[in-house]
Amino acid sequence: MPLTQNDFAAIGLSLQLASLTTLLLLLLGTPLAWWLAHSRRRWSKRLVSALVALPLVLPPTVLGFYLLVLLGPHGWIGQLTQSLGLGTLTFSFSGLLIGAALCSLPFVVQPLQNAFEAIGRAPLEAAATLRASPLDSFFTVVVPLARPGFLTAATLSFAHTLGEFGVVLMIGGNIPGKTQVVAIQIYNHVEGMHYAQAHWLAGGMLLFSFLILLLLYAGRQNRQGWS
Amino acid sequence: MHDPAQIQARFVLQHPGFCLDIDLQLPGRGITALFGHSGSGKTSCLRCVAGLEQAGTGYLAVNGDCWQDSARGLFVPTYRRPIGYVFQEANLFAHLDVRDNLLYGSRRIPRAARQVALQQAVDLLGIGHLLQRLPGRLSGGERQRVGIARALLTSPRLLLMDEPLASLDLQRRQEVMPYLERLQRELDIPLLYVSHAPDEVARLADHLVVLEEGRVRACGPLQETLLRHDLPMFQEEDAQAVLHGLAGAFDEHYGLQAVQLDEQSRLLQPARQAVAPGTPLRLKVRARDVGLSLAQVQHSSLLNHLAVRVCDWQEVPQLSYVQVRLQLPGGQQLLARITRYSFDQLGIHSGQALWAQLKSVSLLNG
């Protein structure tokens, strides 16, 4: 078998990071996307939209650098976590999770916002006249109608986190079993001239990412029967 | 203090470029039409009643229950108001089939409060064959009927309809209209009906509110309000009167249905089939279809001649017509649009006895 124990640990860690990031982002990104889709405060909306989109254009090293500073022992957040007895989050899995979530935020918020905007207020008004409370109508009307948006958001966030490199390297480092994800491990193999092993991991990621996107687009086509 | 069986609505709503400022007392039963051109505020008014829009200053009480009172900071959210709302575009849930659309609201009210059964609503609107379909596979008329049934199934204490026929072509409109009339006959739910079509108003409404630029121009029983000289609908091409009558005998040979308007006034109306004697009927008579003469015209092809008295008249400014308001012996009124020349020739004066010839009358129901 060409894969080492560290490779398997890296694969496991990558999958864990991607799933947890996606879960976290769906929980936090949904209300944010909802607010962006429905708020009438134009300026705060523009501000937040621009902030959310930043990770799309910034090199992950920039994001990683600031996170490193913030989360580190002298940063605000670092001081806070230390005073709470949590230590610092840098070079830990929790730190990775925060970094990955920030990087993938636009991939969750933007499709959800688009989906919510496309649904519009009309179905919500209909639900309200049929006695559904706002929360009730969110789960019984918005979520089913926005299902393609949720699917896109989850897939993109998962796939993007799986491929995250820069931010992980900056704040997580390269600790086997703790912060060493597949993307980093590929880099290690290439650095060590182990091209065969790099091929196995890189090829695997390529295939996996392609399959995920293929599934996503296939799912989208099938949904077009509606509306 | 107030008669509880009524609707009191007072809203002041400011939007950029538009202001709604109304104060209405409406009957708590029957069909009330909110009539006006687009931009008159009729839809905003309905949305305020539903709570879909919150008027900054507002008071709303429906048959004894207060839903909004800005003075007390009271605003009952839409989902806590016992209303049924029919949207202009039906607004069905695209992800649910017709059956689940229908049950969406009724599942959310207590079992004890369910007064309309699924089967009853389905039969009333003739949608039994559509239950398994998704809204995307329905025609416009079918969608609208499902929308009405869905609203009924919440057993509302007040029905609100926002131009439910506006998005339909003439044929679909004819398809849905009878269901609306049945609704009124079979379920005693007060209905606020927004429309900009005089025909719909004449056919359905008992009470009429005319809105103009966010204000109430007129408000009263349909028959009286239609005849008011000061309203734009009076001056327009299709100025009309609505008459109530009871079905009389049916002449099989000529296919003519008699309609008794009062003890002395009877109309004959071509009809395909007999209406059961005694059935209340509603007729529309357009002002331009009524001619006047001093004596009863003999040997005419026109069937309907009614003895009337002149109440008053009004010149129609842009057209060289005079519109004369006439009263039947039983008190019902109609309009005649005649030229100013004829007006002078006949020497029309108040209280004058005349004969009205009706070129055409349309039966609005039955």
Coordinates of C-alpha atoms in Angstrom, one line a residue:
Chain A
M1 CA 0.0 0.0 0.0
P2 CA 1.5 3.3 -1.1
L3 CA -0.1 5.4 1.6
T4 CA 1.5 5.9 5.0
Q5 CA -0.1 6.1 8.4
N6 CA 0.3 9.9 8.3
D7 CA -1.4 10.0 4.9
F8 CA -4.5 8.2 6.4
A9 CA -4.5 10.5 9.4
A10 CA -4.4 13.5 7.0
I11 CA -7.3 12.1 5.0
G12 CA -9.3 11.5 8.2
L13 CA -8.5 15.0 9.4
S14 CA -9.4 16.6 6.1
L15 CA -12.8 14.9 6.0
Q16 CA -13.4 15.8 9.6
L17 CA -12.4 19.4 9.1
A18 CA -14.5 19.7 6.0
S19 CA -17.6 18.2 7.5
L20 CA -17.4 20.2 10.7
T21 CA -16.7 23.4 8.8
T22 CA -19.7 22.8 6.6
L23 CA -22.0 22.1 9.5
L24 CA -20.7 25.2 11.4
L25 CA -21.2 27.4 8.3
L26 CA -24.7 26.1 7.6
L27 CA -25.6 27.0 11.1
L28 CA -24.0 30.5 11.1
G29 CA -24.3 31.3 7.4
T30 CA -28.0 30.7 7.1
P31 CA -29.1 33.5 9.4
L32 CA -26.5 35.8 7.9
A33 CA -27.6 35.0 4.4
W34 CA -31.2 35.5 5.5
W35 CA -30.4 38.9 6.9
L36 CA -28.6 39.9 3.7
A37 CA -31.5 38.8 1.6
H38 CA -34.2 40.6 3.6
S39 CA -32.7 43.5 5.5
R40 CA -33.6 47.0 4.3
R41 CA -30.5 48.6 5.8
R42 CA -28.7 49.2 2.6
W43 CA -25.4 50.4 3.9
S44 CA -24.8 47.7 6.5
K45 CA -25.8 45.2 3.9
R46 CA -23.2 46.4 1.5
L47 CA -20.6 46.5 4.2
V48 CA -21.3 42.9 5.3
S49 CA -21.5 41.6 1.8
A50 CA -18.1 43.0 1.0
L51 CA -16.7 41.5 4.2
V52 CA -18.2 38.1 3.4
A53 CA -16.8 38.2 -0.1
L54 CA -13.2 39.1 1.0
P55 CA -12.0 35.5 1.3
L56 CA -12.8 35.1 -2.4
V57 CA -10.1 37.6 -3.4
L58 CA -7.6 37.6 -0.6
P59 CA -4.7 35.2 -0.6
P60 CA -5.4 32.7 2.2
T61 CA -2.0 33.6 3.6
V62 CA -3.3 37.1 4.4
L63 CA -6.3 35.8 6.2
G64 CA -4.1 33.2 7.9
F65 CA -1.6 35.8 9.0
Y66 CA -4.2 38.0 10.7
L67 CA -5.8 35.0 12.3
L68 CA -2.4 33.9 13.6
V69 CA -2.0 37.4 15.1
L70 CA -5.5 37.5 16.5
L71 CA -5.6 34.0 17.9
G72 CA -2.0 34.0 19.1
P73 CA -0.9 34.6 22.7
H74 CA -0.8 38.4 22.2
G75 CA -3.9 38.8 20.0
W76 CA -7.3 39.9 21.4
I77 CA -8.9 36.5 20.8
G78 CA -5.8 34.7 22.1
Q79 CA -5.9 36.7 25.3
L80 CA -9.6 36.1 25.7
T81 CA -9.3 32.3 25.2
Q82 CA -6.3 32.2 27.6
S83 CA -8.2 34.1 30.3
L84 CA -11.1 31.6 29.8
G85 CA -8.5 28.8 30.4
L86 CA -8.7 27.5 26.9
G87 CA -5.1 28.3 26.0
T88 CA -4.5 29.6 22.5
L89 CA -6.3 28.3 19.4
T90 CA -3.3 28.5 17.1
F91 CA -1.9 25.2 16.0
S92 CA -5.0 23.4 17.2
F93 CA -7.9 21.8 15.4
S94 CA -10.3 24.4 16.7
G95 CA -8.1 27.1 15.2
L96 CA -8.1 25.3 11.9
L97 CA -11.9 25.1 12.1
I98 CA -12.2 28.9 12.6
G99 CA -9.8 29.6 9.7
A100 CA -11.4 27.2 7.3
A101 CA -14.9 28.5 8.2
L102 CA -13.8 32.1 7.4
C103 CA -12.3 31.0 4.1
S104 CA -15.4 29.1 3.0
L105 CA -17.9 31.7 4.3
P106 CA -18.7 33.2 0.9
F107 CA -19.2 29.8 -0.6
V108 CA -22.1 29.2 1.9
V109 CA -23.5 32.7 2.3
Q110 CA -23.7 33.7 -1.4
P111 CA -25.7 30.7 -2.7
L112 CA -28.0 30.8 0.2
Q113 CA -28.6 34.5 -0.2
N114 CA -29.3 34.0 -3.9
A115 CA -31.7 31.2 -3.1
F116 CA -33.5 33.3 -0.4
E117 CA -33.7 36.3 -2.7
A118 CA -35.1 34.2 -5.5
I119 CA -37.8 32.8 -3.2
G120 CA -38.8 36.4 -2.3
R121 CA -41.4 37.4 0.2
A122 CA -44.5 36.1 -1.6
P123 CA -44.4 32.5 -0.3
L124 CA -43.7 33.8 3.2
E125 CA -46.7 36.1 3.0
A126 CA -48.8 33.2 1.9
A127 CA -47.5 31.1 4.8
A128 CA -48.3 33.9 7.2
T129 CA -51.9 34.2 6.0
L130 CA -52.1 30.4 6.6
R131 CA -51.2 30.8 10.2
A132 CA -47.5 29.8 10.0
S133 CA -45.2 31.6 12.4
P134 CA -42.0 33.0 10.9
L135 CA -39.9 30.1 12.2
D136 CA -42.6 27.6 11.0
S137 CA -42.6 29.1 7.5
F138 CA -38.9 29.1 7.4
F139 CA -38.7 25.4 7.9
T140 CA -41.8 24.3 5.9
V141 CA -41.5 26.8 3.0
V142 CA -38.1 28.4 2.7
V143 CA -35.9 25.4 3.4
P144 CA -37.7 23.1 0.9
L145 CA -37.8 25.8 -1.7
A146 CA -34.1 26.8 -1.1
R147 CA -32.9 23.2 -1.2
P148 CA -30.8 23.6 -4.3
G149 CA -29.2 26.6 -2.6
F150 CA -28.4 24.6 0.6
L151 CA -27.1 21.7 -1.5
T152 CA -24.8 24.1 -3.5
A153 CA -23.6 25.8 -0.3
A154 CA -22.8 22.6 1.5
T155 CA -21.0 21.0 -1.4
L156 CA -18.9 24.1 -2.2
S157 CA -18.0 24.6 1.5
F158 CA -17.1 20.9 1.9
A159 CA -15.0 20.8 -1.3
H160 CA -13.4 24.1 -0.7
T161 CA -12.4 23.3 2.9
L162 CA -11.0 20.0 1.7
G163 CA -8.6 21.9 -0.6
E164 CA -7.7 24.6 1.9
F165 CA -4.0 25.0 2.2
G166 CA -2.7 28.5 2.9
V167 CA -4.8 29.3 5.9
V168 CA -4.1 25.9 7.4
L169 CA -0.4 26.3 7.0
M170 CA -0.4 29.7 8.6
I171 CA -2.4 29.0 11.7
G172 CA -2.3 25.2 12.0
G173 CA 1.2 24.4 10.9
N174 CA 2.0 20.9 10.0
I175 CA 1.4 18.6 13.0
P176 CA 0.6 15.0 12.0
G177 CA -2.8 13.9 13.2
K178 CA -3.7 17.3 14.6
T179 CA -3.4 19.9 11.8
Q180 CA -1.7 18.0 9.0
V181 CA -4.5 17.9 6.3
V182 CA -4.2 16.2 2.9
A183 CA -3.3 19.4 1.1
I184 CA -0.4 20.0 3.5
Q185 CA 0.6 16.3 3.3
I186 CA 0.9 16.6 -0.5
Y187 CA 3.2 19.5 -0.1
N188 CA 5.3 17.5 2.4
H189 CA 5.6 14.6 -0.1
V190 CA 6.6 16.9 -2.9
E191 CA 9.2 18.6 -0.6
G192 CA 10.6 15.2 0.2
M193 CA 10.6 14.2 -3.5
H194 CA 8.0 11.4 -2.8
Y195 CA 6.2 12.0 -6.1
A196 CA 4.5 8.7 -6.1
Q197 CA 2.8 9.3 -2.8
A198 CA 2.0 12.9 -3.8
H199 CA 0.3 11.4 -6.9
W200 CA -1.9 9.1 -4.8
L201 CA -3.1 11.9 -2.6
A202 CA -3.4 14.6 -5.3
G203 CA -5.1 12.2 -7.7
G204 CA -7.5 11.1 -5.0
M205 CA -8.4 14.8 -4.2
L206 CA -8.8 15.6 -7.9
L207 CA -11.2 12.7 -8.5
F208 CA -13.1 13.3 -5.3
S209 CA -13.6 17.0 -5.9
F210 CA -14.6 16.3 -9.5
L211 CA -17.2 13.7 -8.4
I212 CA -18.7 16.1 -5.8
L213 CA -19.1 18.9 -8.4
L214 CA -20.5 16.4 -10.9
L215 CA -23.1 15.3 -8.3
L216 CA -23.9 18.9 -7.6
Y217 CA -24.5 19.8 -11.2
A218 CA -26.4 16.6 -11.9
G219 CA -28.7 17.4 -8.9
R220 CA -29.3 20.9 -10.1
Q221 CA -30.4 19.8 -13.6
N222 CA -32.9 17.4 -12.1
R223 CA -34.4 20.0 -9.9
Q224 CA -35.3 22.2 -12.8
G225 CA -38.6 20.4 -13.2
W226 CA -40.0 22.8 -10.7
S227 CA -41.3 26.4 -11.0
Chain B
M1 CA -70.5 51.8 21.6
H2 CA -70.1 50.1 18.2
D3 CA -72.2 47.6 16.4
P4 CA -69.9 44.6 16.8
A5 CA -70.9 43.0 13.5
Q6 CA -68.8 45.3 11.4
I7 CA -65.3 46.2 10.3
Q8 CA -63.7 49.4 11.4
A9 CA -60.5 50.3 9.6
R10 CA -58.4 53.4 9.9
F11 CA -54.9 53.4 8.4
V12 CA -52.3 56.1 7.7
L13 CA -49.5 54.6 5.7
Q14 CA -46.6 56.6 4.3
H15 CA -44.6 55.4 1.4
P16 CA -42.2 57.4 -0.8
G17 CA -44.6 59.0 -3.4
F18 CA -47.7 57.5 -2.0
C19 CA -49.8 58.0 1.1
L20 CA -52.8 55.9 2.2
D21 CA -55.1 57.7 4.6
I22 CA -58.4 56.0 5.0
D23 CA -61.1 55.6 7.6
L24 CA -63.7 53.0 6.8
Q25 CA -66.8 51.5 8.5
L26 CA -67.8 48.4 6.6
P27 CA -70.5 45.9 7.1
G28 CA -69.4 42.7 8.8
R29 CA -71.0 40.5 6.3
G30 CA -71.5 40.1 2.5
I31 CA -69.0 41.2 -0.2
T32 CA -67.4 44.6 0.0
A33 CA -65.6 45.7 -3.1
L34 CA -62.6 48.0 -2.8
F35 CA -62.6 49.6 -6.2
G36 CA -60.1 52.0 -7.7
H37 CA -57.5 52.4 -10.4
S38 CA -54.0 51.1 -10.0
G39 CA -52.2 53.3 -7.4
S40 CA -55.4 54.1 -5.6
G41 CA -54.3 52.2 -2.6
K42 CA -56.8 49.4 -2.6
T43 CA -54.2 46.6 -2.4
S44 CA -52.2 48.5 0.3
C45 CA -55.5 48.8 2.2
L46 CA -56.1 45.1 2.0
R47 CA -52.5 44.3 3.0
C48 CA -53.0 46.5 6.1
V49 CA -56.1 44.6 7.0
A50 CA -54.1 41.3 6.7
G51 CA -51.2 42.7 8.7
L52 CA -48.9 42.1 5.8
E53 CA -48.1 45.8 5.9
Q54 CA -48.1 47.8 9.1
A55 CA -49.6 51.2 8.9
G56 CA -47.7 53.6 11.2
T57 CA -51.0 54.9 12.5
G58 CA -53.8 52.4 12.4
Y59 CA -56.9 50.9 14.1
L60 CA -58.6 47.8 12.9
A61 CA -61.4 45.9 14.6
V62 CA -63.2 43.1 12.8
N63 CA -66.6 42.0 14.2
G64 CA -65.6 42.9 17.8
D65 CA -61.9 41.8 17.7
C66 CA -59.2 44.4 17.7
W67 CA -56.2 43.4 15.5
Q68 CA -54.4 46.7 15.4
D69 CA -54.5 49.8 17.6
S70 CA -51.4 51.9 17.2
A71 CA -52.5 54.1 20.1
R72 CA -52.1 51.1 22.5
G73 CA -49.1 49.7 20.6
L74 CA -51.2 46.6 19.6
F75 CA -50.4 44.8 16.3
V76 CA -51.5 41.3 15.9
P77 CA -49.1 39.6 13.4
T78 CA -50.6 38.2 10.2
Y79 CA -50.3 34.6 11.3
R80 CA -52.4 35.2 14.4
R81 CA -55.3 36.8 12.4
P82 CA -58.2 34.5 11.5
I83 CA -58.1 35.6 7.9
G84 CA -58.1 33.9 4.5
Y85 CA -56.1 35.8 1.8
V86 CA -56.3 35.1 -1.9
F87 CA -53.4 36.7 -3.8
Q88 CA -53.5 38.1 -7.3
E89 CA -51.2 35.3 -8.5
A90 CA -52.5 32.6 -6.3
N91 CA -49.1 32.3 -4.7
L92 CA -49.2 28.5 -4.1
F93 CA -46.3 26.7 -2.6
A94 CA -44.3 25.3 -5.6
H95 CA -42.9 22.4 -3.6
L96 CA -46.2 21.0 -2.4
D97 CA -48.9 19.3 -4.4
V98 CA -52.4 20.7 -4.4
R99 CA -53.5 18.6 -1.5
D100 CA -50.7 19.7 0.7
N101 CA -51.1 23.3 -0.3
L102 CA -54.8 23.0 0.7
L103 CA -54.0 21.4 4.1
Y104 CA -51.1 23.7 4.9
G105 CA -53.3 26.2 6.7
S106 CA -55.9 23.9 8.1
R107 CA -53.2 21.8 9.8
R108 CA -52.2 25.0 11.7
I109 CA -55.6 25.7 13.3
P110 CA -57.1 23.8 16.2
R111 CA -59.2 20.9 15.2
A112 CA -62.2 22.4 17.0
A113 CA -61.9 25.6 14.9
R114 CA -62.1 23.7 11.6
Q115 CA -65.4 24.6 10.1
V116 CA -64.7 23.9 6.5
A117 CA -63.8 20.3 5.6
L118 CA -61.3 19.5 2.8
Q119 CA -64.0 17.7 0.9
Q120 CA -66.4 20.7 1.2
A121 CA -63.8 23.2 -0.1
V122 CA -62.7 20.8 -2.9
D123 CA -66.3 20.3 -4.0
L124 CA -67.2 24.0 -3.8
L125 CA -64.3 24.9 -6.1
G126 CA -64.4 21.8 -8.3
I127 CA -60.7 20.9 -7.8
G128 CA -61.1 17.2 -6.8
H129 CA -59.3 16.0 -9.9
L130 CA -56.2 18.2 -9.2
L131 CA -55.2 17.1 -5.7
Q132 CA -52.1 15.1 -6.7
R133 CA -50.7 17.8 -9.1
L134 CA -47.9 20.3 -8.4
P135 CA -48.9 24.0 -8.9
G136 CA -46.6 24.2 -11.9
R137 CA -48.9 21.9 -13.8
L138 CA -52.1 23.9 -13.2
S139 CA -53.7 26.5 -15.4
G140 CA -54.2 30.0 -14.2
G141 CA -57.8 29.5 -13.3
E142 CA -57.1 26.2 -11.5
R143 CA -54.3 27.8 -9.5
Q144 CA -56.7 30.6 -8.4
R145 CA -59.4 28.1 -7.4
V146 CA -56.9 26.2 -5.3
G147 CA -55.8 29.5 -3.8
I148 CA -59.3 30.3 -2.8
A149 CA -59.9 26.8 -1.4
R150 CA -56.7 27.0 0.6
A151 CA -57.8 30.2 2.1
L152 CA -61.2 28.8 3.0
L153 CA -59.7 25.8 4.7
T154 CA -58.3 28.0 7.5
S155 CA -62.0 28.7 8.4
P156 CA -61.4 32.4 8.3
R157 CA -63.6 34.9 9.9
L158 CA -62.7 37.4 7.2
L159 CA -61.8 36.6 3.6
L160 CA -59.5 39.0 1.7
M161 CA -59.1 38.8 -2.1
D162 CA -56.6 40.9 -4.0
E163 CA -57.9 41.0 -7.6
P164 CA -58.1 37.2 -7.8
L165 CA -59.3 37.4 -11.4
A166 CA -56.9 40.1 -12.7
S167 CA -54.3 37.7 -13.9
L168 CA -56.8 35.5 -15.8
D169 CA -58.1 35.9 -19.3
L170 CA -61.8 36.4 -20.0
Q171 CA -62.6 32.7 -20.3
R172 CA -60.8 31.8 -17.1
R173 CA -62.5 34.7 -15.4
Q174 CA -65.9 33.3 -16.4
E175 CA -64.7 29.9 -15.0
V176 CA -63.9 31.3 -11.6
M177 CA -66.6 33.8 -11.1
P178 CA -69.5 31.3 -10.4
Y179 CA -67.3 29.8 -7.6
L180 CA -67.0 33.2 -6.0
E181 CA -70.8 33.6 -6.1
R182 CA -71.3 30.1 -4.7
L183 CA -68.9 31.0 -1.9
Q184 CA -71.0 33.9 -0.9
R185 CA -74.2 31.9 -0.9
E186 CA -73.0 28.8 0.9
L187 CA -70.5 30.2 3.5
D188 CA -71.4 33.2 5.5
I189 CA -67.9 34.8 5.6
P190 CA -67.5 38.5 5.1
L191 CA -65.3 39.2 2.0
L192 CA -63.2 42.2 1.1
Y193 CA -62.7 42.1 -2.6
V194 CA -60.1 44.3 -4.3
S195 CA -60.9 45.0 -8.0
H196 CA -60.4 47.6 -10.7
A197 CA -63.0 45.9 -13.0
P198 CA -66.5 47.5 -12.8
D199 CA -68.1 44.4 -14.2
E200 CA -66.8 42.2 -11.3
V201 CA -67.9 44.8 -8.8
A202 CA -71.4 45.0 -10.3
R203 CA -71.7 41.2 -10.3
L204 CA -70.3 40.4 -6.9
A205 CA -70.4 43.3 -4.5
D206 CA -73.1 44.2 -1.9
H207 CA -71.1 47.2 -0.7
L208 CA -68.8 49.5 -2.5
V209 CA -65.7 51.5 -1.5
V210 CA -64.2 53.7 -4.1
L211 CA -60.6 54.7 -3.5
E212 CA -58.7 57.4 -5.2
E213 CA -55.0 58.4 -4.6
G214 CA -55.0 56.7 -1.2
R215 CA -58.2 58.2 0.0
V216 CA -61.8 57.1 0.3
R217 CA -63.9 58.7 -2.4
A218 CA -67.1 57.0 -1.6
C219 CA -68.4 54.2 0.6
G220 CA -71.9 52.8 0.7
P221 CA -74.3 50.1 -0.6
L222 CA -73.5 49.1 -4.1
Q223 CA -76.7 50.2 -5.9
E224 CA -76.7 53.7 -4.4
T225 CA -73.0 54.2 -4.8
L226 CA -72.9 53.2 -8.5
L227 CA -75.4 56.0 -9.3
R228 CA -73.5 58.9 -7.6
H229 CA -72.9 61.7 -9.9
D230 CA -69.7 62.8 -8.3
L231 CA -67.8 59.5 -8.9
P232 CA -65.6 58.9 -11.9
M233 CA -67.3 55.6 -12.6
F234 CA -70.5 57.4 -13.2
Q235 CA -69.0 59.5 -16.0
E236 CA -67.1 56.7 -17.7
E237 CA -68.2 54.8 -20.8
D238 CA -69.6 51.9 -18.7
A239 CA -71.7 53.9 -16.2
Q240 CA -74.2 51.4 -15.1
A241 CA -76.9 50.5 -12.6
V242 CA -77.5 47.3 -10.8
L243 CA -81.1 46.2 -10.2
H244 CA -82.3 43.5 -7.9
G245 CA -85.3 41.4 -8.9
L246 CA -87.0 38.0 -8.4
A247 CA -87.3 35.4 -11.2
G248 CA -90.8 35.1 -12.6
A249 CA -92.3 32.9 -15.2
F250 CA -90.3 31.5 -18.1
D251 CA -91.7 31.5 -21.6
E252 CA -90.6 28.2 -23.1
H253 CA -91.5 29.0 -26.7
Y254 CA -89.6 32.3 -27.0
G255 CA -87.0 31.5 -24.3
L256 CA -87.7 34.6 -22.2
Q257 CA -87.3 34.8 -18.5
A258 CA -89.4 37.3 -16.6
V259 CA -87.8 39.2 -13.8
Q260 CA -90.0 41.2 -11.4
L261 CA -88.2 44.3 -10.2
D262 CA -91.2 45.6 -8.1
E263 CA -94.9 45.2 -8.2
Q264 CA -95.3 47.2 -11.4
S265 CA -91.9 46.8 -13.1
R266 CA -91.2 43.6 -15.0
L267 CA -88.4 42.8 -17.4
L268 CA -88.1 40.0 -20.0
Q269 CA -84.7 38.6 -20.6
P270 CA -83.7 36.0 -23.2
A271 CA -82.3 33.0 -21.3
R272 CA -81.3 29.5 -22.3
Q273 CA -83.1 27.9 -19.4
A274 CA -85.7 28.7 -16.7
V275 CA -84.7 30.1 -13.3
A276 CA -86.7 28.7 -10.4
P277 CA -89.5 31.3 -9.7
G278 CA -88.6 33.5 -6.7
T279 CA -84.9 33.2 -7.1
P280 CA -83.2 36.5 -6.4
L281 CA -81.5 37.9 -9.5
R282 CA -79.1 40.7 -10.1
L283 CA -79.2 42.7 -13.4
K284 CA -76.9 45.2 -14.9
V285 CA -78.3 48.0 -17.0
R286 CA -75.8 50.3 -18.7
A287 CA -76.7 54.0 -19.0
R288 CA -76.0 54.0 -22.7
D289 CA -78.5 51.1 -23.2
V290 CA -81.4 53.1 -21.8
G291 CA -83.6 55.4 -24.0
L292 CA -86.4 57.7 -22.9
S293 CA -89.8 58.6 -24.3
L294 CA -92.7 60.7 -23.2
A295 CA -95.3 58.0 -24.0
Q296 CA -95.1 54.3 -24.0
V297 CA -93.7 53.2 -27.3
Q298 CA -96.0 50.7 -29.2
H299 CA -94.9 48.3 -31.8
S300 CA -91.2 48.3 -31.0
S301 CA -88.7 45.5 -31.2
L302 CA -87.4 46.5 -27.7
L303 CA -89.0 44.3 -25.1
N304 CA -88.5 46.2 -22.0
H305 CA -90.4 49.4 -21.2
L306 CA -90.5 50.7 -17.7
A307 CA -92.5 53.5 -16.2
V308 CA -90.0 55.8 -14.4
R309 CA -89.7 59.2 -12.8
V310 CA -86.8 61.6 -13.2
C311 CA -84.8 62.2 -10.1
D312 CA -82.0 64.4 -11.3
W313 CA -79.4 64.6 -14.1
Q314 CA -75.8 65.6 -14.7
E315 CA -74.1 66.7 -17.9
V316 CA -71.1 64.5 -18.9
P317 CA -68.5 67.2 -19.6
Q318 CA -66.3 65.6 -22.3
L319 CA -69.2 64.0 -24.1
S320 CA -72.2 65.9 -25.2
Y321 CA -74.4 63.7 -23.1
V322 CA -76.7 64.2 -20.2
Q323 CA -77.0 61.3 -17.7
V324 CA -80.4 61.2 -16.1
R325 CA -81.1 59.3 -12.9
L326 CA -84.5 57.6 -12.9
Q327 CA -86.5 55.9 -10.3
L328 CA -88.8 52.9 -10.6
P329 CA -92.1 52.8 -8.7
G330 CA -90.5 50.4 -6.2
G331 CA -87.6 52.8 -5.4
Q332 CA -84.8 51.2 -7.4
Q333 CA -82.8 53.5 -9.6
L334 CA -81.1 53.4 -13.0
L335 CA -79.3 55.7 -15.3
A336 CA -80.1 56.8 -18.9
R337 CA -77.5 58.4 -21.1
I338 CA -79.2 60.7 -23.7
T339 CA -78.0 63.5 -25.9
R340 CA -78.4 67.1 -24.8
Y341 CA -80.6 67.6 -27.9
S342 CA -83.1 64.8 -26.7
F343 CA -82.9 66.2 -23.2
D344 CA -84.2 69.6 -24.4
Q345 CA -86.7 68.0 -26.9
L346 CA -88.3 66.0 -24.1
G347 CA -88.2 68.9 -21.7
I348 CA -86.9 66.8 -19.0
H349 CA -87.6 68.1 -15.5
S350 CA -87.5 66.7 -12.0
G351 CA -90.3 64.4 -11.0
Q352 CA -91.4 64.0 -14.7
A353 CA -93.0 60.7 -15.6
L354 CA -91.3 59.0 -18.5
W355 CA -91.0 55.6 -20.2
A356 CA -87.5 54.0 -20.3
Q357 CA -86.7 51.6 -23.1
L358 CA -84.0 49.1 -22.3
K359 CA -82.0 48.0 -25.3
S360 CA -80.1 45.4 -23.3
V361 CA -80.0 44.1 -19.8
S362 CA -77.6 41.5 -18.5
L363 CA -78.3 38.9 -16.0
L364 CA -75.4 38.9 -13.5
N365 CA -76.2 35.6 -11.9
G366 CA -78.6 32.7 -12.0

